[in-house]
Amino acid sequence: SETLFYEMADRLAEDGWRDLGYKYINIDDCWSAKQRDAAGQLVPDPERFPRGIKALADYVHARGLKLGIYGDLGILTCGGYPGTTLDRVEQDAQTFAEWGVDMLKLDGCYSSGEEQAKGYPEMARALNATGRPIVYSCSWPAYQGGLPPKVNYTILAEVCNLWRNYDDIQDSWDSVLSILDWFFANQDVLQPVAGPGHWNDPDMLIIGNFGLSYEQSRSQMALWTVMAAPLLMSTDLRTISPSAKEILQNRLMIQINQDPLGIQGRRIVKEKSHIEVFLRPLSQAASALVFFSRRTDMPFVYTTSLAKLHFPEDAVYEVQDVYSGKIISGLKTEDSFSVVINPTGVVMWYLSPMALPAQPWHVVRQQAPG
């Protein structure tokens, strides 16, 4: 009901979330009445949202936050509520704008591939025509298998701000791993298409719920950050545990996630020992490294060097451990080092150059194998 959203807005504003960048509070499916009104407009369920969506948007805006809402390009939403058929696209865009909505997630249940190919770009035009800035999240590629030739990412990046490529996340570690596997198996396709204003969306963070251990929660946060994923929490902020809150409110993590270059990271190493290494290039020649263990037995000591990870020769870095805050100063590219990674856990590093070689890092990055 609306009470949940009013209370969640208070938590975002008062408990430090908003100031870290958690600004959107998004309503998912099932918010509307089962029928449109006499004028054909979507209306909120009168029992669960008695004050209406505009009143909620006003409340959210007064706290320095933004409101998101859910729609579906089809006869019905996935939950069986009124969908947005092609003849309703402009009307619904206008309704959302008038209510003061700041973000729209447009799902794709009960629609054909042809309707999606027409409707998703039409909704983008309709939202823009309202004159209100509305972030546009599309489920389009997820319904088309997420990959070319069925999915044209060039068109998608022009139409949508973020898009769901793959399955819905469930509250389980298996689900997190299946999403990771798909994204990094297809990174050659997916990584180049992400950037400021157009993002791959591997779905929500489930940190703070029931399915992930502490180590797994840290892993999801780090890996979603390396993927330059939109960080959309899905947990009750009224009852969240201190440990989950600490992970979600890690300042350095969020700074990395919001890096202005907006480059999505890649998996650069996959070892027989079930250790994987991910790299995300950041602005000012910095970078983020994640050492991830798929092992389930015991902590693993992983030894490597920045040279083995294709960092430029003769560079020197200051390294900060994103979770512990510990700093290693003066790490040279050729220096061997070891990290201890807990089972299903991560070690995440933020590396900033203290001295760089003559050849700029971005050139090296593009030439680096893998």
Short mmCIF file of C-alpha atoms in Angstrom, two decimals:
data_model
loop_
_atom_site.label_atom_id
_atom_site.label_comp_id
_atom_site.label_asym_id
_atom_site.label_seq_id
_atom_site.Cartn_x
_atom_site.Cartn_y
_atom_site.Cartn_z
CA SER A 1 0.00 0.00 0.00
CA GLU A 2 1.00 3.66 -0.21
CA THR A 3 2.00 3.54 3.48
CA LEU A 4 4.95 1.34 2.53
CA PHE A 5 6.16 3.90 -0.03
CA TYR A 6 5.72 6.89 2.30
CA GLU A 7 7.68 5.07 5.00
CA MET A 8 10.38 3.97 2.55
CA ALA A 9 10.75 7.56 1.33
CA ASP A 10 11.33 8.65 4.93
CA ARG A 11 14.00 5.98 5.36
CA LEU A 12 15.78 6.96 2.12
CA ALA A 13 15.81 10.61 3.19
CA GLU A 14 16.68 10.16 6.87
CA ASP A 15 19.03 7.16 7.01
CA GLY A 16 21.77 8.41 4.69
CA TRP A 17 20.64 6.65 1.50
CA ARG A 18 19.65 9.72 -0.50
CA ASP A 19 22.94 11.50 0.16
CA LEU A 20 24.85 8.51 -1.25
CA GLY A 21 22.82 8.55 -4.47
CA TYR A 22 19.88 6.24 -3.73
CA LYS A 23 17.35 8.75 -5.02
CA TYR A 24 14.63 6.73 -6.78
CA ILE A 25 11.81 4.97 -5.01
CA ASN A 26 10.15 2.67 -7.53
CA ILE A 27 6.69 1.14 -7.48
CA ASP A 28 6.55 -2.31 -9.10
CA ASP A 29 3.59 -4.11 -10.72
CA CYS A 30 0.06 -4.37 -9.23
CA TRP A 31 -0.33 -0.72 -8.15
CA SER A 32 -3.29 0.08 -10.40
CA ALA A 33 -6.99 -0.66 -10.31
CA LYS A 34 -8.07 -3.65 -12.39
CA GLN A 35 -9.81 -1.38 -14.91
CA ARG A 36 -9.06 1.96 -16.53
CA ASP A 37 -11.50 4.82 -15.82
CA ALA A 38 -14.23 6.10 -18.17
CA ALA A 39 -11.70 8.27 -20.02
CA GLY A 40 -9.45 5.24 -20.53
CA GLN A 41 -6.87 6.45 -18.02
CA LEU A 42 -4.87 4.26 -15.67
CA VAL A 43 -5.94 4.79 -12.06
CA PRO A 44 -4.25 3.67 -8.86
CA ASP A 45 -5.99 1.05 -6.72
CA PRO A 46 -8.32 3.20 -4.56
CA GLU A 47 -7.91 1.01 -1.48
CA ARG A 48 -4.13 0.69 -1.55
CA PHE A 49 -3.30 4.16 -2.92
CA PRO A 50 -6.22 6.26 -1.62
CA ARG A 51 -4.27 9.54 -1.94
CA GLY A 52 -3.23 8.76 -5.50
CA ILE A 53 0.16 8.69 -7.21
CA LYS A 54 0.55 12.47 -7.54
CA ALA A 55 0.31 12.95 -3.75
CA LEU A 56 2.96 10.26 -3.30
CA ALA A 57 5.19 11.90 -5.94
CA ASP A 58 4.83 15.27 -4.18
CA TYR A 59 5.81 13.67 -0.86
CA VAL A 60 8.80 11.95 -2.44
CA HIS A 61 9.93 15.15 -4.22
CA ALA A 62 9.66 17.17 -1.00
CA ARG A 63 12.31 14.84 0.47
CA GLY A 64 14.73 15.35 -2.42
CA LEU A 65 13.83 11.99 -3.97
CA LYS A 66 12.34 10.79 -7.25
CA LEU A 67 9.44 8.43 -7.95
CA GLY A 68 9.46 5.50 -10.36
CA ILE A 69 6.47 3.53 -11.61
CA TYR A 70 5.81 0.31 -13.52
CA GLY A 71 3.99 -0.23 -16.79
CA ASP A 72 3.75 -3.02 -19.32
CA LEU A 73 3.68 -2.87 -23.10
CA GLY A 74 0.87 -5.35 -23.66
CA ILE A 75 -2.76 -6.15 -22.98
CA LEU A 76 -1.99 -6.86 -19.31
CA THR A 77 0.92 -6.39 -16.94
CA CYS A 78 2.73 -9.53 -15.79
CA GLY A 79 0.54 -9.45 -12.66
CA GLY A 80 -2.69 -9.18 -14.66
CA TYR A 81 -3.39 -5.44 -14.34
CA PRO A 82 -4.18 -3.12 -17.29
CA GLY A 83 -1.28 -2.93 -19.74
CA THR A 84 -0.31 -0.20 -22.20
CA THR A 85 -1.41 -1.29 -25.68
CA LEU A 86 -0.01 0.63 -28.66
CA ASP A 87 -3.06 2.92 -28.84
CA ARG A 88 -2.54 3.91 -25.17
CA VAL A 89 1.18 4.76 -25.26
CA GLU A 90 0.78 8.56 -25.53
CA GLN A 91 -2.06 8.69 -23.03
CA ASP A 92 -0.16 6.70 -20.40
CA ALA A 93 3.06 8.70 -20.91
CA GLN A 94 1.05 11.89 -20.35
CA THR A 95 -0.61 10.42 -17.23
CA PHE A 96 2.75 9.49 -15.72
CA ALA A 97 4.15 12.95 -16.47
CA GLU A 98 1.13 14.68 -14.93
CA TRP A 99 1.51 12.59 -11.79
CA GLY A 100 5.14 13.75 -11.45
CA VAL A 101 6.74 10.38 -12.18
CA ASP A 102 10.55 10.46 -12.73
CA MET A 103 11.18 6.92 -13.98
CA LEU A 104 9.20 4.32 -15.90
CA LYS A 105 9.95 0.63 -16.06
CA LEU A 106 8.11 -0.78 -19.08
CA ASP A 107 7.75 -4.56 -18.95
CA GLY A 108 6.82 -6.78 -21.92
CA CYS A 109 4.31 -9.42 -20.79
CA TYR A 110 1.40 -10.19 -23.14
CA SER A 111 2.94 -8.51 -26.19
CA SER A 112 4.44 -9.80 -29.45
CA GLY A 113 7.92 -9.12 -30.80
CA GLU A 114 6.37 -6.85 -33.44
CA GLU A 115 4.45 -4.87 -30.83
CA GLN A 116 7.62 -4.48 -28.77
CA ALA A 117 9.66 -3.32 -31.78
CA LYS A 118 7.05 -0.62 -32.37
CA GLY A 119 5.98 0.17 -28.82
CA TYR A 120 9.28 0.62 -26.97
CA PRO A 121 10.54 3.38 -29.32
CA GLU A 122 7.04 4.91 -29.36
CA MET A 123 7.02 5.17 -25.56
CA ALA A 124 10.44 6.87 -25.66
CA ARG A 125 9.06 9.48 -28.06
CA ALA A 126 5.89 9.88 -25.97
CA LEU A 127 7.85 10.36 -22.73
CA ASN A 128 10.09 12.96 -24.37
CA ALA A 129 7.04 14.74 -25.78
CA THR A 130 5.67 15.30 -22.26
CA GLY A 131 8.58 17.66 -21.56
CA ARG A 132 9.21 15.95 -18.22
CA PRO A 133 12.57 14.17 -17.77
CA ILE A 134 11.65 10.53 -17.14
CA VAL A 135 14.25 7.78 -16.90
CA TYR A 136 13.15 4.98 -19.20
CA SER A 137 13.85 1.37 -18.22
CA CYS A 138 12.99 -1.20 -20.90
CA SER A 139 12.49 -4.95 -20.63
CA TRP A 140 12.61 -5.25 -24.42
CA PRO A 141 15.86 -7.24 -24.86
CA ALA A 142 14.97 -9.71 -22.09
CA TYR A 143 11.93 -10.81 -24.10
CA GLN A 144 14.07 -11.28 -27.22
CA GLY A 145 16.78 -13.43 -25.63
CA GLY A 146 19.13 -10.54 -24.87
CA LEU A 147 21.52 -11.06 -27.81
CA PRO A 148 21.96 -10.08 -31.47
CA PRO A 149 20.69 -10.56 -34.10
CA LYS A 150 17.30 -10.44 -32.37
CA VAL A 151 18.42 -7.53 -30.16
CA ASN A 152 19.85 -4.42 -31.81
CA TYR A 153 21.81 -2.67 -29.06
CA THR A 154 22.51 0.38 -31.23
CA ILE A 155 18.79 1.09 -31.48
CA LEU A 156 18.26 0.17 -27.83
CA ALA A 157 20.86 2.68 -26.63
CA GLU A 158 19.07 5.43 -28.55
CA VAL A 159 15.65 4.48 -27.18
CA CYS A 160 16.17 3.44 -23.52
CA ASN A 161 18.24 4.64 -20.54
CA LEU A 162 18.57 1.15 -19.07
CA TRP A 163 17.31 -2.24 -20.08
CA ARG A 164 16.81 -5.69 -18.64
CA ASN A 165 18.75 -8.17 -20.76
CA TYR A 166 18.13 -11.39 -18.90
CA ASP A 167 15.98 -13.27 -16.35
CA ASP A 168 14.45 -11.80 -13.18
CA ILE A 169 16.66 -12.16 -10.14
CA GLN A 170 15.42 -14.47 -7.37
CA ASP A 171 16.46 -14.29 -3.71
CA SER A 172 19.20 -16.91 -4.05
CA TRP A 173 22.92 -17.24 -4.70
CA ASP A 174 22.20 -19.59 -7.62
CA SER A 175 20.22 -16.81 -9.26
CA VAL A 176 23.05 -14.29 -8.78
CA LEU A 177 25.52 -16.76 -10.30
CA SER A 178 23.29 -17.50 -13.29
CA ILE A 179 23.04 -13.77 -14.06
CA LEU A 180 26.81 -13.32 -13.68
CA ASP A 181 27.50 -16.32 -15.93
CA TRP A 182 25.25 -14.99 -18.67
CA PHE A 183 26.57 -11.42 -18.52
CA PHE A 184 30.24 -12.36 -18.58
CA ALA A 185 29.84 -15.20 -21.12
CA ASN A 186 28.38 -12.50 -23.40
CA GLN A 187 30.60 -9.60 -22.31
CA ASP A 188 32.01 -9.04 -25.81
CA VAL A 189 28.50 -8.08 -26.93
CA LEU A 190 27.24 -6.39 -23.76
CA GLN A 191 30.26 -4.47 -22.45
CA PRO A 192 30.68 -2.04 -25.40
CA VAL A 193 27.00 -1.01 -25.47
CA ALA A 194 26.85 0.38 -21.91
CA GLY A 195 27.71 3.97 -21.05
CA PRO A 196 26.32 7.19 -19.57
CA GLY A 197 22.59 7.33 -20.28
CA HIS A 198 22.30 3.75 -21.56
CA TRP A 199 23.01 0.88 -19.20
CA ASN A 200 22.75 -2.90 -19.05
CA ASP A 201 20.60 -3.84 -16.04
CA PRO A 202 21.32 -7.24 -14.45
CA ASP A 203 18.34 -6.64 -12.11
CA MET A 204 18.09 -5.72 -8.45
CA LEU A 205 20.38 -6.05 -5.48
CA ILE A 206 18.94 -8.67 -3.11
CA ILE A 207 21.30 -7.71 -0.26
CA GLY A 208 19.39 -7.47 3.03
CA ASN A 209 16.92 -10.25 2.20
CA PHE A 210 17.22 -13.97 2.97
CA GLY A 211 19.00 -15.69 0.08
CA LEU A 212 22.58 -14.41 0.40
CA SER A 213 25.19 -14.92 3.10
CA TYR A 214 27.35 -12.00 4.24
CA GLU A 215 30.15 -12.95 1.81
CA GLN A 216 27.70 -13.40 -1.06
CA SER A 217 26.11 -10.02 -0.33
CA ARG A 218 29.54 -8.37 -0.57
CA SER A 219 30.11 -10.26 -3.83
CA GLN A 220 26.87 -9.11 -5.44
CA MET A 221 27.58 -5.47 -4.53
CA ALA A 222 31.13 -5.61 -5.91
CA LEU A 223 30.24 -7.47 -9.11
CA TRP A 224 27.22 -5.27 -9.89
CA THR A 225 29.49 -2.24 -9.39
CA VAL A 226 32.10 -3.66 -11.78
CA MET A 227 29.27 -4.21 -14.30
CA ALA A 228 28.34 -0.51 -14.03
CA ALA A 229 24.87 -1.75 -13.09
CA PRO A 230 22.11 0.55 -11.85
CA LEU A 231 22.01 -0.12 -8.09
CA LEU A 232 18.36 -0.76 -7.32
CA MET A 233 17.84 -2.14 -3.82
CA SER A 234 15.03 -4.56 -3.07
CA THR A 235 14.78 -4.83 0.71
CA ASP A 236 12.87 -3.33 3.63
CA LEU A 237 14.86 -0.29 4.81
CA ARG A 238 12.82 -0.20 8.04
CA THR A 239 14.27 -3.49 9.26
CA ILE A 240 17.57 -3.81 7.35
CA SER A 241 20.47 -5.33 9.29
CA PRO A 242 23.54 -3.20 10.11
CA SER A 243 25.78 -5.49 8.04
CA ALA A 244 23.58 -5.25 4.91
CA LYS A 245 23.30 -1.49 5.37
CA GLU A 246 27.09 -1.20 5.64
CA ILE A 247 27.56 -3.05 2.35
CA LEU A 248 24.93 -0.98 0.52
CA GLN A 249 26.23 2.30 1.94
CA ASN A 250 29.92 1.75 1.15
CA ARG A 251 30.98 5.20 -0.09
CA LEU A 252 33.96 4.13 -2.18
CA MET A 253 31.88 1.39 -3.82
CA ILE A 254 29.20 3.90 -4.84
CA GLN A 255 31.85 6.34 -6.09
CA ILE A 256 33.21 3.55 -8.32
CA ASN A 257 29.71 2.58 -9.47
CA GLN A 258 28.96 6.20 -10.41
CA ASP A 259 32.28 6.80 -12.19
CA PRO A 260 31.62 9.46 -14.86
CA LEU A 261 33.22 7.47 -17.70
CA GLY A 262 30.54 4.82 -17.25
CA ILE A 263 32.65 2.02 -18.70
CA GLN A 264 31.32 -1.46 -17.91
CA GLY A 265 33.94 -3.84 -16.56
CA ARG A 266 35.01 -7.20 -17.92
CA ARG A 267 36.13 -10.58 -16.61
CA ILE A 268 39.82 -10.77 -17.45
CA VAL A 269 40.89 -14.00 -15.71
CA LYS A 270 39.15 -17.33 -15.12
CA GLU A 271 41.38 -19.74 -13.21
CA LYS A 272 41.13 -23.53 -12.85
CA SER A 273 41.17 -22.88 -9.09
CA HIS A 274 37.70 -21.24 -9.48
CA ILE A 275 39.07 -17.75 -8.88
CA GLU A 276 37.97 -15.04 -11.33
CA VAL A 277 39.28 -11.51 -11.78
CA PHE A 278 37.24 -8.59 -13.07
CA LEU A 279 38.50 -5.17 -14.15
CA ARG A 280 36.62 -1.90 -14.57
CA PRO A 281 38.53 1.11 -15.97
CA LEU A 282 37.70 4.37 -14.20
CA SER A 283 38.32 8.06 -14.79
CA GLN A 284 41.72 9.66 -14.07
CA ALA A 285 43.52 6.41 -15.04
CA ALA A 286 42.15 4.64 -11.95
CA SER A 287 40.58 1.20 -12.00
CA ALA A 288 38.63 -1.28 -9.91
CA LEU A 289 39.67 -4.92 -9.57
CA VAL A 290 37.48 -7.66 -8.12
CA PHE A 291 38.98 -11.01 -7.11
CA PHE A 292 36.05 -13.41 -6.83
CA SER A 293 36.02 -16.97 -5.46
CA ARG A 294 33.49 -19.50 -6.71
CA ARG A 295 34.92 -21.97 -4.22
CA THR A 296 32.75 -23.26 -1.40
CA ASP A 297 35.41 -24.99 0.71
CA MET A 298 37.76 -22.53 2.43
CA PRO A 299 39.54 -19.20 2.01
CA PHE A 300 41.90 -19.23 -0.96
CA VAL A 301 45.24 -17.42 -1.26
CA TYR A 302 45.45 -16.03 -4.78
CA THR A 303 48.81 -14.73 -6.00
CA THR A 304 49.33 -12.62 -9.11
CA SER A 305 50.75 -9.26 -10.25
CA LEU A 306 49.34 -6.25 -12.06
CA ALA A 307 51.64 -7.17 -14.96
CA LYS A 308 49.82 -10.50 -15.30
CA LEU A 309 46.55 -8.53 -15.38
CA HIS A 310 47.86 -6.45 -18.32
CA PHE A 311 48.39 -3.19 -16.43
CA PRO A 312 50.87 -0.82 -18.08
CA GLU A 313 54.56 -1.48 -17.44
CA ASP A 314 56.52 0.71 -15.02
CA ALA A 315 53.39 2.13 -13.36
CA VAL A 316 53.02 2.57 -9.59
CA TYR A 317 49.67 2.48 -7.82
CA GLU A 318 48.08 3.29 -4.51
CA VAL A 319 45.61 0.51 -3.72
CA GLN A 320 42.65 0.81 -1.38
CA ASP A 321 40.69 -2.27 -0.30
CA VAL A 322 37.08 -1.17 -0.91
CA TYR A 323 35.64 -3.16 2.00
CA SER A 324 38.39 -3.03 4.66
CA GLY A 325 39.69 0.45 3.77
CA LYS A 326 43.30 -0.77 4.04
CA ILE A 327 45.79 1.01 1.78
CA ILE A 328 48.83 -0.40 -0.01
CA SER A 329 51.06 2.41 -1.23
CA GLY A 330 53.60 2.11 -4.03
CA LEU A 331 52.47 -1.14 -5.67
CA LYS A 332 54.47 -1.53 -8.87
CA THR A 333 53.10 -3.32 -11.92
CA GLU A 334 55.71 -6.07 -11.68
CA ASP A 335 55.27 -6.65 -7.90
CA SER A 336 53.80 -10.01 -6.93
CA PHE A 337 50.99 -9.84 -4.34
CA SER A 338 48.51 -12.19 -2.68
CA VAL A 339 44.88 -11.73 -1.64
CA VAL A 340 42.90 -14.06 0.63
CA ILE A 341 39.40 -14.59 -0.79
CA ASN A 342 36.69 -16.22 1.30
CA PRO A 343 34.42 -18.87 -0.26
CA THR A 344 31.78 -17.25 -2.54
CA GLY A 345 33.37 -13.94 -1.52
CA VAL A 346 35.38 -11.13 -3.05
CA VAL A 347 38.34 -8.87 -2.47
CA MET A 348 37.82 -5.56 -4.24
CA TRP A 349 40.55 -3.02 -4.92
CA TYR A 350 40.46 0.60 -6.03
CA LEU A 351 43.74 1.46 -7.76
CA SER A 352 44.82 5.00 -8.47
CA PRO A 353 48.12 5.75 -10.24
CA MET A 354 50.91 7.39 -8.25
CA ALA A 355 53.16 7.39 -11.33
CA LEU A 356 52.21 6.38 -14.86
CA PRO A 357 54.39 5.35 -17.80
CA ALA A 358 54.54 7.40 -20.97
CA GLN A 359 51.89 5.33 -22.74
CA PRO A 360 48.42 6.29 -21.52
CA TRP A 361 46.35 3.62 -19.78
CA HIS A 362 43.37 3.89 -22.13
CA VAL A 363 45.60 2.87 -25.07
CA VAL A 364 46.96 -0.05 -23.09
CA ARG A 365 43.45 -1.05 -22.04
CA GLN A 366 42.25 -1.24 -25.64
CA GLN A 367 45.28 -3.31 -26.66
CA ALA A 368 45.13 -5.66 -23.70
CA PRO A 369 44.20 -9.22 -24.63
CA GLY A 370 41.01 -10.69 -23.23
#
